[in-house]
Amino acid sequence: MAKKAYNEKEIIECLKEKNLQADAFSAIVEQYSQKIYWHIRRMVLSHDDADDLVQNTFVKAWMNIDKFRGESQISTWLYRIAINETLTWLNKNKHEHVSLSSPEGEVADQLESDAYFNGEEADKLFQEAVSRLPEKQRLTFNMRYFEEMKYEDMSEILGTSVGALKASYHIATKKIEEYLNGKD
Amino acid sequence: MKLEDYKNRKQFTVPKGYFETLNSRIKEVTCGEPKAVPTSPRRIHKYASYFSYAAMFAIIIGIAVHTMPVPDTNDNRPATARSASSREIAQNNSDRENESEYIDNVFDNYQISEYAFYCYLTEDE
């Protein structure tokens, strides 16, 4: 049997009906689970942590499904929850993660021991450079660079103006380039 | 390498078959059918041991209550008064011992016949 195409409007209507909620949410999970996973994974780097956080994100979404009024896109709502979960987790585990003040090579070491990192030395350097960005700048960079998200959508998710996001992305790319060039 | 070149490099991987099971795992903890709670066999040993401990405790408490002197619940006097009365009781006990000497004599004499006992009681008169 062919899988029914995802229709956002239809799903939002179904979410309002108690007896159809589970089916609608199931369709949302299938549509967004991978995107949300990769979004989280690029922030936390570790697969196990990303796995926990993606599940927590959908659990929170399900628990608050009645509060979703359909005023924003489902993806916007899910990304907001995922970002909140990820930032909360990063703050809780701050001492274990790289910041601007962390010694160089810490991310490279972490990735070295990660069974699910397949990159080369250059990739480790790149991840180190991205990890050194402030959290919101890193979010902006990841969403634009990897996920190729529109600035308007990013603005709605992050609650920041399009202009500020463009500036933030520009600064982030400059910092990364400088870091990588400094290591050549 | 230029910044643009990193975008399409597959740096991160996931365990084999991860995404095939991710959705079902998420649905299980959210909108899926509630899982039947497995009923574990009753652990008789554990409860039996708890019961024996409780029984032993009850026996000890019972013995303690049984052997404990029962305080006079009608005694509403203050502690100092009660303390004083305990001294009085000690004194009374001592007097009672003396009394018992007298009573012993009486009982010694009680072994004799009623008439002789009558004579004994009235001999001073």
mmCIF file of C-alpha atoms in Angstrom:
data_model
loop_
_atom_site.group_PDB
_atom_site.id
_atom_site.type_symbol
_atom_site.label_atom_id
_atom_site.label_comp_id
_atom_site.label_asym_id
_atom_site.label_seq_id
_atom_site.Cartn_x
_atom_site.Cartn_y
_atom_site.Cartn_z
ATOM 1 C CA MET A 1 0.000 0.000 0.000
ATOM 2 C CA ALA A 2 1.380 3.395 -0.984
ATOM 3 C CA LYS A 3 2.260 5.718 1.862
ATOM 4 C CA LYS A 4 -0.049 8.710 2.118
ATOM 5 C CA ALA A 5 1.672 11.991 1.221
ATOM 6 C CA TYR A 6 2.303 14.361 4.100
ATOM 7 C CA ASN A 7 -0.179 17.203 4.063
ATOM 8 C CA GLU A 8 0.529 19.840 6.720
ATOM 9 C CA LYS A 9 -2.952 21.412 6.689
ATOM 10 C CA GLU A 10 -4.625 18.042 6.966
ATOM 11 C CA ILE A 11 -2.322 17.019 9.806
ATOM 12 C CA ILE A 12 -3.046 20.238 11.727
ATOM 13 C CA GLU A 13 -6.800 19.606 11.354
ATOM 14 C CA CYS A 14 -6.363 16.024 12.577
ATOM 15 C CA LEU A 15 -4.403 17.210 15.617
ATOM 16 C CA LYS A 16 -7.522 19.069 16.785
ATOM 17 C CA GLU A 17 -9.537 15.845 16.854
ATOM 18 C CA LYS A 18 -8.773 13.721 19.899
ATOM 19 C CA ASN A 19 -9.408 10.434 18.103
ATOM 20 C CA LEU A 20 -7.148 11.391 15.179
ATOM 21 C CA GLN A 21 -4.300 12.938 17.194
ATOM 22 C CA ALA A 22 -2.227 9.781 17.469
ATOM 23 C CA ASP A 23 -2.319 9.113 13.737
ATOM 24 C CA ALA A 24 -1.493 12.733 12.943
ATOM 25 C CA PHE A 25 1.406 12.740 15.379
ATOM 26 C CA SER A 26 2.660 9.488 13.922
ATOM 27 C CA ALA A 27 2.799 11.176 10.504
ATOM 28 C CA ILE A 28 4.712 14.108 12.046
ATOM 29 C CA VAL A 29 7.256 11.732 13.571
ATOM 30 C CA GLU A 30 7.829 10.077 10.221
ATOM 31 C CA GLN A 31 8.153 13.401 8.447
ATOM 32 C CA TYR A 32 10.522 15.161 10.847
ATOM 33 C CA SER A 33 12.399 12.649 13.019
ATOM 34 C CA GLN A 34 15.495 12.492 10.795
ATOM 35 C CA LYS A 35 15.697 16.259 10.258
ATOM 36 C CA ILE A 36 15.387 16.886 13.982
ATOM 37 C CA TYR A 37 17.952 14.185 14.718
ATOM 38 C CA TRP A 38 20.577 15.734 12.408
ATOM 39 C CA HIS A 39 19.847 19.207 13.711
ATOM 40 C CA ILE A 40 20.509 18.022 17.279
ATOM 41 C CA ARG A 41 23.447 15.813 16.291
ATOM 42 C CA ARG A 42 25.344 18.748 14.770
ATOM 43 C CA MET A 43 24.960 20.612 18.041
ATOM 44 C CA VAL A 44 25.837 17.852 20.523
ATOM 45 C CA LEU A 45 28.093 15.786 18.185
ATOM 46 C CA SER A 46 27.555 12.496 20.047
ATOM 47 C CA HIS A 47 25.065 10.016 18.577
ATOM 48 C CA ASP A 48 23.870 8.712 21.945
ATOM 49 C CA ASP A 49 23.119 12.193 23.239
ATOM 50 C CA ALA A 50 21.368 13.122 19.994
ATOM 51 C CA ASP A 51 19.288 9.944 20.212
ATOM 52 C CA ASP A 52 18.132 10.813 23.739
ATOM 53 C CA LEU A 53 17.384 14.404 22.790
ATOM 54 C CA VAL A 54 15.412 13.590 19.643
ATOM 55 C CA GLN A 55 13.177 11.289 21.692
ATOM 56 C CA ASN A 56 12.792 13.914 24.412
ATOM 57 C CA THR A 57 11.833 16.443 21.759
ATOM 58 C CA PHE A 58 8.994 14.305 20.429
ATOM 59 C CA VAL A 59 7.870 13.336 23.931
ATOM 60 C CA LYS A 60 7.620 17.043 24.844
ATOM 61 C CA ALA A 61 5.787 17.736 21.597
ATOM 62 C CA TRP A 62 3.302 14.935 22.259
ATOM 63 C CA MET A 63 2.729 16.050 25.844
ATOM 64 C CA ASN A 64 1.972 19.584 24.659
ATOM 65 C CA ILE A 65 0.089 18.651 21.515
ATOM 66 C CA ASP A 66 -3.101 20.328 22.771
ATOM 67 C CA LYS A 67 -1.263 23.654 23.070
ATOM 68 C CA PHE A 68 -0.344 23.612 19.382
ATOM 69 C CA ARG A 69 -2.942 25.837 17.748
ATOM 70 C CA GLY A 70 -1.663 25.627 14.203
ATOM 71 C CA GLU A 71 -0.635 29.282 14.110
ATOM 72 C CA SER A 72 2.901 28.325 13.091
ATOM 73 C CA GLN A 73 4.222 25.489 10.980
ATOM 74 C CA ILE A 74 4.639 22.136 12.669
ATOM 75 C CA SER A 75 8.328 22.160 11.745
ATOM 76 C CA THR A 76 8.803 25.568 13.435
ATOM 77 C CA TRP A 77 7.167 24.261 16.594
ATOM 78 C CA LEU A 78 9.262 21.074 16.585
ATOM 79 C CA TYR A 79 12.511 22.950 15.917
ATOM 80 C CA ARG A 80 11.771 25.295 18.833
ATOM 81 C CA ILE A 81 11.297 22.345 21.176
ATOM 82 C CA ALA A 82 14.428 20.646 19.827
ATOM 83 C CA ILE A 83 16.505 23.815 20.251
ATOM 84 C CA ASN A 84 15.247 24.312 23.817
ATOM 85 C CA GLU A 85 16.050 20.715 24.667
ATOM 86 C CA THR A 86 19.490 20.948 23.083
ATOM 87 C CA LEU A 87 20.462 24.272 24.692
ATOM 88 C CA THR A 88 19.248 23.078 28.100
ATOM 89 C CA TRP A 89 21.301 19.917 27.694
ATOM 90 C CA LEU A 90 24.384 21.834 26.532
ATOM 91 C CA ASN A 91 24.151 24.169 29.523
ATOM 92 C CA LYS A 92 23.775 21.248 31.925
ATOM 93 C CA ASN A 93 26.813 19.544 30.429
ATOM 94 C CA LYS A 94 28.837 22.682 29.804
ATOM 95 C CA HIS A 95 31.967 21.409 31.523
ATOM 96 C CA GLU A 96 32.019 18.429 29.164
ATOM 97 C CA HIS A 97 31.685 20.491 26.015
ATOM 98 C CA VAL A 98 33.863 22.818 24.073
ATOM 99 C CA SER A 99 33.540 26.544 24.443
ATOM 100 C CA LEU A 100 35.686 29.482 23.425
ATOM 101 C CA SER A 101 37.803 28.974 26.530
ATOM 102 C CA SER A 102 38.321 25.242 26.078
ATOM 103 C CA PRO A 103 41.772 24.018 25.111
ATOM 104 C CA GLU A 104 42.312 23.390 21.422
ATOM 105 C CA GLY A 105 41.902 19.853 20.154
ATOM 106 C CA GLU A 106 39.212 18.925 22.661
ATOM 107 C CA VAL A 107 36.526 18.343 20.012
ATOM 108 C CA ALA A 108 39.044 16.521 17.818
ATOM 109 C CA ASP A 109 39.790 14.188 20.747
ATOM 110 C CA GLN A 110 36.086 13.683 21.434
ATOM 111 C CA LEU A 111 35.415 12.872 17.774
ATOM 112 C CA GLU A 112 38.461 10.601 17.629
ATOM 113 C CA SER A 113 36.891 8.332 20.241
ATOM 114 C CA ASP A 114 33.409 8.514 18.671
ATOM 115 C CA ALA A 115 32.536 5.316 16.833
ATOM 116 C CA TYR A 116 30.026 7.210 14.711
ATOM 117 C CA PHE A 117 32.330 9.905 13.388
ATOM 118 C CA ASN A 118 33.670 9.121 9.980
ATOM 119 C CA GLY A 119 35.561 12.294 9.164
ATOM 120 C CA GLU A 120 39.200 12.984 8.463
ATOM 121 C CA GLU A 121 41.578 15.406 10.203
ATOM 122 C CA ALA A 122 40.187 18.324 8.202
ATOM 123 C CA ASP A 123 36.663 17.450 9.286
ATOM 124 C CA LYS A 124 37.729 17.340 12.921
ATOM 125 C CA LEU A 125 39.259 20.794 12.544
ATOM 126 C CA PHE A 126 36.065 22.044 10.939
ATOM 127 C CA GLN A 127 33.951 20.663 13.793
ATOM 128 C CA GLU A 128 36.357 22.213 16.291
ATOM 129 C CA ALA A 129 35.936 25.596 14.577
ATOM 130 C CA VAL A 130 32.111 25.298 14.609
ATOM 131 C CA SER A 131 32.080 24.202 18.248
ATOM 132 C CA ARG A 132 33.960 27.340 19.242
ATOM 133 C CA LEU A 133 31.107 29.560 18.060
ATOM 134 C CA PRO A 134 28.656 30.902 20.650
ATOM 135 C CA GLU A 135 25.578 28.641 20.868
ATOM 136 C CA LYS A 136 23.125 30.883 19.002
ATOM 137 C CA GLN A 137 25.677 31.646 16.283
ATOM 138 C CA ARG A 138 26.329 27.928 15.954
ATOM 139 C CA LEU A 139 22.604 27.267 15.623
ATOM 140 C CA THR A 140 22.348 29.957 12.942
ATOM 141 C CA PHE A 141 25.351 28.576 11.094
ATOM 142 C CA ASN A 142 24.127 24.950 11.194
ATOM 143 C CA MET A 143 20.603 25.809 10.105
ATOM 144 C CA ARG A 144 21.774 27.887 7.191
ATOM 145 C CA TYR A 145 24.889 26.006 6.118
ATOM 146 C CA PHE A 146 23.804 22.370 6.528
ATOM 147 C CA GLU A 147 20.023 22.536 6.454
ATOM 148 C CA GLU A 148 19.869 25.428 3.948
ATOM 149 C CA MET A 149 16.939 26.896 5.832
ATOM 150 C CA LYS A 150 15.422 30.194 4.747
ATOM 151 C CA TYR A 151 16.268 33.183 6.922
ATOM 152 C CA GLU A 152 12.524 33.860 7.370
ATOM 153 C CA ASP A 153 11.955 30.388 8.808
ATOM 154 C CA MET A 154 15.027 30.683 10.996
ATOM 155 C CA SER A 155 13.748 34.031 12.224
ATOM 156 C CA GLU A 156 10.449 32.458 13.275
ATOM 157 C CA ILE A 157 12.171 29.572 15.057
ATOM 158 C CA LEU A 158 14.872 31.566 16.818
ATOM 159 C CA GLY A 159 12.834 34.720 17.430
ATOM 160 C CA THR A 160 15.550 36.897 15.899
ATOM 161 C CA SER A 161 15.256 39.362 13.013
ATOM 162 C CA VAL A 162 16.345 38.309 9.541
ATOM 163 C CA GLY A 163 18.972 41.064 9.492
ATOM 164 C CA ALA A 164 20.499 39.905 12.766
ATOM 165 C CA LEU A 165 20.571 36.313 11.510
ATOM 166 C CA LYS A 166 22.320 37.322 8.276
ATOM 167 C CA ALA A 167 24.922 39.235 10.264
ATOM 168 C CA SER A 168 25.328 36.334 12.682
ATOM 169 C CA TYR A 169 25.834 33.863 9.833
ATOM 170 C CA HIS A 170 28.355 36.144 8.155
ATOM 171 C CA ILE A 171 30.374 36.519 11.374
ATOM 172 C CA ALA A 172 30.211 32.750 11.990
ATOM 173 C CA THR A 173 31.601 31.909 8.539
ATOM 174 C CA LYS A 174 34.392 34.452 8.989
ATOM 175 C CA LYS A 175 35.367 32.975 12.360
ATOM 176 C CA ILE A 176 35.395 29.446 10.968
ATOM 177 C CA GLU A 177 37.459 30.451 7.942
ATOM 178 C CA GLU A 178 39.944 32.291 10.157
ATOM 179 C CA TYR A 179 40.255 29.272 12.445
ATOM 180 C CA LEU A 180 40.804 26.900 9.530
ATOM 181 C CA ASN A 181 43.282 29.227 7.795
ATOM 182 C CA GLY A 182 45.178 29.639 11.040
ATOM 183 C CA LYS A 183 45.650 25.873 11.172
ATOM 184 C CA ASP A 184 46.987 25.533 7.604
ATOM 185 C CA MET B 1 39.766 23.133 1.411
ATOM 186 C CA LYS B 2 37.092 25.840 1.060
ATOM 187 C CA LEU B 3 34.318 26.271 3.597
ATOM 188 C CA GLU B 4 31.692 25.167 1.051
ATOM 189 C CA ASP B 5 33.451 21.843 0.600
ATOM 190 C CA TYR B 6 32.693 20.620 4.131
ATOM 191 C CA LYS B 7 28.940 20.739 3.583
ATOM 192 C CA ASN B 8 28.540 17.516 1.632
ATOM 193 C CA ARG B 9 31.143 15.472 3.430
ATOM 194 C CA LYS B 10 29.584 12.629 5.387
ATOM 195 C CA GLN B 11 31.275 13.204 8.708
ATOM 196 C CA PHE B 12 28.738 11.739 11.107
ATOM 197 C CA THR B 13 27.245 8.279 10.874
ATOM 198 C CA VAL B 14 24.594 6.380 12.815
ATOM 199 C CA PRO B 15 24.355 2.728 13.888
ATOM 200 C CA LYS B 16 23.125 0.377 11.176
ATOM 201 C CA GLY B 17 19.332 0.448 10.851
ATOM 202 C CA TYR B 18 19.034 3.333 13.315
ATOM 203 C CA PHE B 19 16.523 5.366 11.323
ATOM 204 C CA GLU B 20 14.422 2.283 10.603
ATOM 205 C CA THR B 21 13.751 1.865 14.315
ATOM 206 C CA LEU B 22 13.836 5.513 15.414
ATOM 207 C CA ASN B 23 10.258 6.284 14.369
ATOM 208 C CA SER B 24 8.815 3.205 16.016
ATOM 209 C CA ARG B 25 10.742 3.922 19.217
ATOM 210 C CA ILE B 26 9.477 7.497 19.283
ATOM 211 C CA LYS B 27 5.909 6.367 18.620
ATOM 212 C CA GLU B 28 6.193 3.787 21.374
ATOM 213 C CA VAL B 29 6.944 6.479 23.968
ATOM 214 C CA THR B 30 4.449 8.996 22.569
ATOM 215 C CA CYS B 31 1.364 8.192 20.551
ATOM 216 C CA GLY B 32 1.716 4.412 20.325
ATOM 217 C CA GLU B 33 -0.504 1.866 21.967
ATOM 218 C CA PRO B 34 0.191 1.697 25.688
ATOM 219 C CA LYS B 35 2.466 -1.220 26.272
ATOM 220 C CA ALA B 36 1.117 -3.984 28.457
ATOM 221 C CA VAL B 37 2.893 -3.891 31.762
ATOM 222 C CA PRO B 38 4.596 -7.256 32.226
ATOM 223 C CA THR B 39 3.470 -8.913 35.408
ATOM 224 C CA SER B 40 6.387 -10.358 37.273
ATOM 225 C CA PRO B 41 5.806 -13.442 39.434
ATOM 226 C CA ARG B 42 5.091 -12.643 43.035
ATOM 227 C CA ARG B 43 8.241 -12.688 45.103
ATOM 228 C CA ILE B 44 7.073 -14.783 47.989
ATOM 229 C CA HIS B 45 10.466 -14.991 49.658
ATOM 230 C CA LYS B 46 10.796 -11.240 49.935
ATOM 231 C CA TYR B 47 7.343 -10.725 51.457
ATOM 232 C CA ALA B 48 7.706 -13.787 53.680
ATOM 233 C CA SER B 49 10.872 -12.372 55.162
ATOM 234 C CA TYR B 50 9.175 -8.974 55.684
ATOM 235 C CA PHE B 51 6.299 -10.743 57.408
ATOM 236 C CA SER B 52 8.632 -12.688 59.700
ATOM 237 C CA TYR B 53 10.469 -9.465 60.641
ATOM 238 C CA ALA B 54 7.135 -7.788 61.388
ATOM 239 C CA ALA B 55 6.004 -10.753 63.469
ATOM 240 C CA MET B 56 9.245 -10.752 65.461
ATOM 241 C CA PHE B 57 8.924 -7.033 66.054
ATOM 242 C CA ALA B 58 5.322 -7.435 67.199
ATOM 243 C CA ILE B 59 6.329 -10.191 69.629
ATOM 244 C CA ILE B 60 9.121 -8.042 71.112
ATOM 245 C CA ILE B 61 6.764 -5.086 71.466
ATOM 246 C CA GLY B 62 4.140 -7.353 73.046
ATOM 247 C CA ILE B 63 6.601 -8.686 75.627
ATOM 248 C CA ALA B 64 7.853 -5.174 76.386
ATOM 249 C CA VAL B 65 4.302 -3.874 76.873
ATOM 250 C CA HIS B 66 3.347 -6.842 78.990
ATOM 251 C CA THR B 67 6.328 -6.500 81.358
ATOM 252 C CA MET B 68 6.306 -2.687 81.517
ATOM 253 C CA PRO B 69 4.783 -1.210 84.712
ATOM 254 C CA VAL B 70 1.464 0.421 83.884
ATOM 255 C CA PRO B 71 1.438 4.080 84.922
ATOM 256 C CA ASP B 72 -1.563 5.367 86.844
ATOM 257 C CA THR B 73 -3.441 7.161 84.125
ATOM 258 C CA ASN B 74 -5.807 8.769 86.659
ATOM 259 C CA ASP B 75 -2.905 10.483 88.356
ATOM 260 C CA ASN B 76 -3.187 14.041 87.085
ATOM 261 C CA ARG B 77 -0.800 15.527 89.623
ATOM 262 C CA PRO B 78 2.331 17.329 88.514
ATOM 263 C CA ALA B 79 5.635 15.426 88.216
ATOM 264 C CA THR B 80 7.009 16.785 91.495
ATOM 265 C CA ALA B 81 3.928 15.623 93.335
ATOM 266 C CA ARG B 82 4.209 12.216 91.710
ATOM 267 C CA SER B 83 7.865 12.062 92.727
ATOM 268 C CA ALA B 84 6.962 12.907 96.307
ATOM 269 C CA SER B 85 4.274 10.269 96.318
ATOM 270 C CA SER B 86 6.754 7.687 95.113
ATOM 271 C CA ARG B 87 8.823 8.424 98.213
ATOM 272 C CA GLU B 88 5.649 7.992 100.261
ATOM 273 C CA ILE B 89 5.030 4.674 98.577
ATOM 274 C CA ALA B 90 8.549 3.546 99.497
ATOM 275 C CA GLN B 91 7.877 4.557 103.102
ATOM 276 C CA ASN B 92 4.542 2.782 103.062
ATOM 277 C CA ASN B 93 6.192 -0.344 101.710
ATOM 278 C CA SER B 94 8.633 -0.238 104.608
ATOM 279 C CA ASP B 95 5.755 0.215 107.075
ATOM 280 C CA ARG B 96 3.896 -2.572 105.396
ATOM 281 C CA GLU B 97 6.832 -4.852 105.998
ATOM 282 C CA ASN B 98 6.533 -4.019 109.726
ATOM 283 C CA GLU B 99 2.811 -4.508 109.525
ATOM 284 C CA SER B 100 3.370 -7.851 107.923
ATOM 285 C CA GLU B 101 5.398 -8.885 110.982
ATOM 286 C CA TYR B 102 2.349 -8.132 113.077
ATOM 287 C CA ILE B 103 0.065 -9.858 110.647
ATOM 288 C CA ASP B 104 2.408 -12.842 110.639
ATOM 289 C CA ASN B 105 1.964 -13.106 114.395
ATOM 290 C CA VAL B 106 -1.746 -12.886 113.956
ATOM 291 C CA PHE B 107 -1.649 -15.612 111.359
ATOM 292 C CA ASP B 108 0.591 -17.728 113.491
ATOM 293 C CA ASN B 109 -2.029 -17.484 116.128
ATOM 294 C CA TYR B 110 -4.759 -18.033 113.582
ATOM 295 C CA GLN B 111 -3.562 -21.599 113.291
ATOM 296 C CA ILE B 112 -4.983 -22.236 116.690
ATOM 297 C CA SER B 113 -8.654 -22.815 117.392
ATOM 298 C CA GLU B 114 -11.225 -20.071 117.104
ATOM 299 C CA TYR B 115 -11.682 -19.901 120.815
ATOM 300 C CA ALA B 116 -7.993 -19.671 121.570
ATOM 301 C CA PHE B 117 -7.763 -16.979 118.862
ATOM 302 C CA TYR B 118 -10.622 -15.102 120.543
ATOM 303 C CA CYS B 119 -8.780 -15.336 123.833
ATOM 304 C CA TYR B 120 -5.627 -14.112 122.204
ATOM 305 C CA LEU B 121 -7.365 -11.068 120.726
ATOM 306 C CA THR B 122 -9.117 -10.216 123.971
ATOM 307 C CA GLU B 123 -6.345 -11.090 126.416
ATOM 308 C CA ASP B 124 -5.352 -7.431 126.928
ATOM 309 C CA GLU B 125 -8.860 -6.483 127.785
#
